[in-house]
CSV table of C-alpha atoms in Angstrom, one decimal:
chain,number,residue,atom,x,y,z
J,1,MET,CA,0.0,0.0,0.0
J,2,VAL,CA,1.3,3.5,-1.0
J,3,ASP,CA,1.6,6.1,1.8
J,4,ALA,CA,-1.0,8.7,0.8
J,5,ALA,CA,0.8,11.4,2.6
J,6,ALA,CA,3.8,11.0,0.3
J,7,VAL,CA,1.7,11.5,-2.8
J,8,VAL,CA,-0.8,14.1,-1.8
J,9,PRO,CA,-0.2,16.9,-4.3
J,10,ARG,CA,0.0,20.6,-3.4
J,11,ARG,CA,-3.1,22.5,-4.2
J,12,VAL,CA,-1.1,25.6,-5.1
J,13,LEU,CA,2.3,26.1,-6.9
J,14,ALA,CA,4.0,29.3,-7.8
J,15,THR,CA,6.3,30.2,-10.7
J,16,VAL,CA,9.6,31.9,-10.2
J,17,ALA,CA,8.1,35.1,-11.5
J,18,ALA,CA,5.3,35.0,-8.9
J,19,MET,CA,7.7,34.2,-6.1
J,20,ASP,CA,10.0,37.1,-7.1
J,21,LEU,CA,7.1,39.5,-7.2
J,22,LEU,CA,5.8,38.2,-3.8
J,23,ARG,CA,9.3,38.7,-2.3
J,24,ARG,CA,9.5,42.3,-3.7
J,25,LEU,CA,6.0,43.1,-2.3
J,26,ARG,CA,6.9,41.6,1.1
J,27,GLY,CA,9.9,43.9,1.2
J,28,LEU,CA,7.6,46.9,0.5
J,29,HIS,CA,4.6,46.0,2.5
J,30,GLY,CA,5.5,43.3,5.1
J,31,PRO,CA,3.8,39.9,5.4
J,32,LEU,CA,1.4,39.0,2.7
J,33,MET,CA,-1.7,37.0,1.9
J,34,LEU,CA,-3.5,36.1,-1.4
J,35,HIS,CA,-7.1,35.5,-2.0
J,36,GLN,CA,-8.8,34.1,-5.1
J,37,SER,CA,-12.4,35.3,-4.8
J,38,GLY,CA,-14.1,34.0,-8.0
J,39,GLY,CA,-15.9,37.3,-8.6
J,40,CYS,CA,-16.3,39.0,-11.9
J,41,CYS,CA,-13.7,41.1,-13.7
J,42,ASP,CA,-10.6,41.7,-11.5
J,43,GLY,CA,-12.3,39.8,-8.7
J,44,SER,CA,-11.5,36.6,-10.6
J,45,ALA,CA,-7.8,37.3,-10.4
J,46,PRO,CA,-5.7,36.4,-7.3
J,47,MET,CA,-5.5,39.4,-5.1
J,48,CYS,CA,-2.5,40.2,-2.9
J,49,TYR,CA,-2.9,42.1,0.4
J,50,PRO,CA,-0.9,42.9,3.4
J,51,ALA,CA,-1.5,39.9,5.8
J,52,GLY,CA,-4.7,40.5,7.8
J,53,GLU,CA,-6.0,43.3,5.6
J,54,PHE,CA,-8.5,41.0,3.8
J,55,VAL,CA,-11.0,39.3,6.1
J,56,VAL,CA,-10.9,35.6,5.3
J,57,GLY,CA,-14.4,34.1,5.6
J,58,GLY,CA,-15.2,31.0,7.7
J,59,HIS,CA,-15.9,29.0,4.5
J,60,ASP,CA,-12.9,30.2,2.5
J,61,VAL,CA,-10.4,27.4,1.9
J,62,LEU,CA,-6.6,27.6,2.4
J,63,LEU,CA,-4.9,26.2,-0.7
J,64,GLY,CA,-1.5,26.4,0.9
J,65,LEU,CA,1.2,28.5,2.4
J,66,LEU,CA,3.8,29.7,-0.1
J,67,ASP,CA,7.2,29.6,1.6
J,68,LEU,CA,8.9,32.7,0.2
J,69,ARG,CA,12.4,31.4,1.1
J,70,LEU,CA,12.2,28.6,-1.6
J,71,LEU,CA,13.5,28.5,-5.1
J,72,VAL,CA,12.7,26.0,-7.9
J,73,ASP,CA,12.4,22.4,-6.7
J,74,GLU,CA,13.6,23.2,-3.2
J,75,LEU,CA,12.1,21.8,0.0
J,76,PRO,CA,12.5,23.6,3.3
J,77,ASP,CA,15.0,22.4,5.8
J,78,THR,CA,13.2,24.2,8.6
J,79,PRO,CA,9.6,25.5,9.1
J,80,PRO,CA,9.3,29.0,7.8
J,81,ALA,CA,8.7,31.9,10.1
J,82,PRO,CA,5.2,33.4,9.7
J,83,ASP,CA,6.6,36.4,7.8
J,84,ASP,CA,8.2,34.1,5.3
J,85,THR,CA,4.9,32.6,4.2
J,86,ALA,CA,2.1,33.9,2.1
J,87,PRO,CA,-1.2,32.1,2.7
J,88,VAL,CA,-3.2,31.5,-0.5
J,89,TRP,CA,-7.0,31.4,0.1
J,90,ILE,CA,-9.9,30.7,-2.2
J,91,SER,CA,-13.6,31.4,-1.7
J,92,GLY,CA,-15.6,28.4,-0.6
J,93,PRO,CA,-17.9,28.4,-3.7
J,94,GLN,CA,-14.9,28.8,-6.1
J,95,PHE,CA,-13.1,26.0,-4.3
J,96,ALA,CA,-16.1,23.8,-4.9
J,97,ALA,CA,-15.7,24.4,-8.6
J,98,TRP,CA,-11.9,24.2,-8.7
J,99,GLN,CA,-11.2,21.4,-6.2
J,100,HIS,CA,-10.2,19.1,-9.0
J,101,THR,CA,-7.4,21.5,-10.1
J,102,GLN,CA,-4.0,22.6,-8.9
J,103,LEU,CA,-3.7,26.4,-8.9
J,104,VAL,CA,-0.5,27.7,-10.4
J,105,LEU,CA,0.2,31.2,-9.4
J,106,ASP,CA,2.0,33.2,-12.0
J,107,ALA,CA,3.0,36.8,-12.6
J,108,VAL,CA,2.7,38.3,-16.1
J,109,PRO,CA,3.1,41.8,-17.6
J,110,GLY,CA,0.1,44.0,-17.1
J,111,ARG,CA,-1.6,46.1,-14.5
J,112,GLY,CA,-3.2,44.3,-11.5
J,113,SER,CA,-6.4,45.3,-9.9
J,114,GLY,CA,-6.4,48.6,-8.0
J,115,PHE,CA,-6.9,46.7,-4.7
J,116,SER,CA,-4.1,44.2,-5.2
J,117,LEU,CA,-0.6,45.2,-4.0
J,118,GLU,CA,1.1,44.4,-7.4
J,119,SER,CA,-1.0,47.0,-9.2
J,120,PRO,CA,1.8,49.7,-9.5
J,121,GLU,CA,4.5,47.1,-10.3
J,122,GLY,CA,3.8,46.6,-14.0
J,123,LEU,CA,3.0,42.9,-13.3
J,124,ARG,CA,-0.2,41.2,-12.3
J,125,PHE,CA,-0.9,37.8,-10.7
J,126,LEU,CA,-2.6,35.2,-12.8
J,127,SER,CA,-4.1,31.9,-11.8
J,128,ARG,CA,-3.5,29.0,-14.1
J,129,GLY,CA,-4.9,25.6,-13.5
J,130,ARG,CA,-3.9,22.0,-14.0
J,131,VAL,CA,-6.5,19.2,-13.6
J,132,PHE,CA,-5.3,16.7,-11.0
J,133,GLU,CA,-4.7,13.2,-12.3
J,134,HIS,CA,-6.9,10.4,-11.0
J,135,ALA,CA,-4.3,9.1,-8.5
J,136,GLU,CA,-3.8,12.7,-7.2
J,137,LEU,CA,-7.6,13.1,-6.7
J,138,LEU,CA,-7.7,9.8,-4.8
J,139,ALA,CA,-4.9,11.0,-2.6
J,140,LEU,CA,-6.6,14.4,-2.0
J,141,ALA,CA,-9.9,12.6,-1.2
J,142,GLY,CA,-8.2,11.3,2.0
J,143,THR,CA,-7.3,14.8,3.2
J,144,GLU,CA,-9.4,17.5,4.8
J,145,THR,CA,-9.4,21.1,3.7
J,146,LEU,CA,-8.5,23.9,6.1
J,147,THR,CA,-11.2,26.7,6.2
J,148,GLY,CA,-11.0,30.2,7.6
J,149,ALA,CA,-13.0,28.9,10.6
J,150,ASP,CA,-10.3,26.2,11.2
J,151,TRP,CA,-7.5,28.8,10.9
J,152,GLU,CA,-9.2,31.0,13.5
J,153,ARG,CA,-9.3,28.0,15.8
J,154,GLY,CA,-5.5,27.7,15.4
J,155,ALA,CA,-5.4,24.8,12.8
J,156,ARG,CA,-2.4,24.9,10.5
J,157,PRO,CA,-1.6,22.8,7.4
J,158,THR,CA,1.1,20.2,7.3
J,159,THR,CA,4.0,20.9,5.0
J,160,PRO,CA,3.7,18.9,1.8
J,161,ALA,CA,6.7,16.8,0.6
J,162,GLN,CA,6.7,18.2,-2.9
J,163,PRO,CA,8.4,21.4,-4.1
J,164,GLN,CA,6.1,24.4,-4.5
J,165,VAL,CA,8.1,26.6,-7.0
J,166,VAL,CA,8.3,25.9,-10.7
J,167,GLY,CA,10.4,27.7,-13.3
J,168,ARG,CA,7.5,28.6,-15.6
J,169,ALA,CA,3.8,27.9,-15.6
J,170,ALA,CA,4.3,25.5,-18.5
J,171,ASP,CA,6.5,23.4,-16.2
J,172,ALA,CA,3.4,22.6,-14.1
J,173,CYS,CA,0.5,22.9,-16.6
J,174,PRO,CA,0.0,23.3,-20.3
J,175,VAL,CA,-0.1,27.0,-21.3
J,176,PRO,CA,-1.9,27.8,-24.6
J,177,VAL,CA,0.3,29.4,-27.3
J,178,ARG,CA,-1.4,32.0,-29.4
J,179,GLY,CA,-1.4,31.2,-33.1
J,180,THR,CA,-0.8,27.5,-32.7
J,181,PRO,CA,-3.3,25.4,-34.6
J,182,LYS,CA,-5.3,23.0,-32.4
J,183,ASN,CA,-4.0,19.9,-34.2
J,184,SER,CA,-0.4,20.9,-34.2
J,185,VAL,CA,2.1,19.3,-31.9
C-alpha cells in the first residue's frame, strides 16, 4: 500500500516570477496573503494584500502556504517563520468548482487590480490551473481542507513533501500558445 501522505499533491504552486514578485512586495509591505475570490472582472484574479487586511471568511479554503524562502524544486530544511509565508486562500464556492485543479500562481506583464498590491509594479498575478490526475484526486480525497474557521481556531496545514516553485507555468501545466493550430504538436 502506498503512503498517501507522500503522494498528496500541493493545491497551489507558484512560478519563479510570482515568487520574485511576492518577495518584492513583502519587502515593500511586510507579510502578505493572497485570495482568489471568484468574482467577476478583477475579482476573478488572485489578489495580494498585506497579511490580515482582507478578512478571510469562515468557509474560505486555504490552498496552501507559499514559503517565500524557496526556489525551484527546493524543499524547506526548517519550518518558515510566519513572515516568510504567504497564505493562498480561495472562496468556498470557487473551491467547490476548482477542487479538482491545482492552482499555479504566475506573474505576467500588465496592471493588476487597483486593490491588489502588485498594481503599480507593471505585473499582475494570474491563476493558471492544471487538472489533477486520477491518482492525485484519490490522494486528495483522504485529506481535509482547512477553512477560515479552522484557521481562526488555530489549525495549520502540514508541510507537503513536494516542491512548490516551478520555473515557468508550463512546467506545471499546459499553457496555450497563441497562433498555434489546435491539431499541431
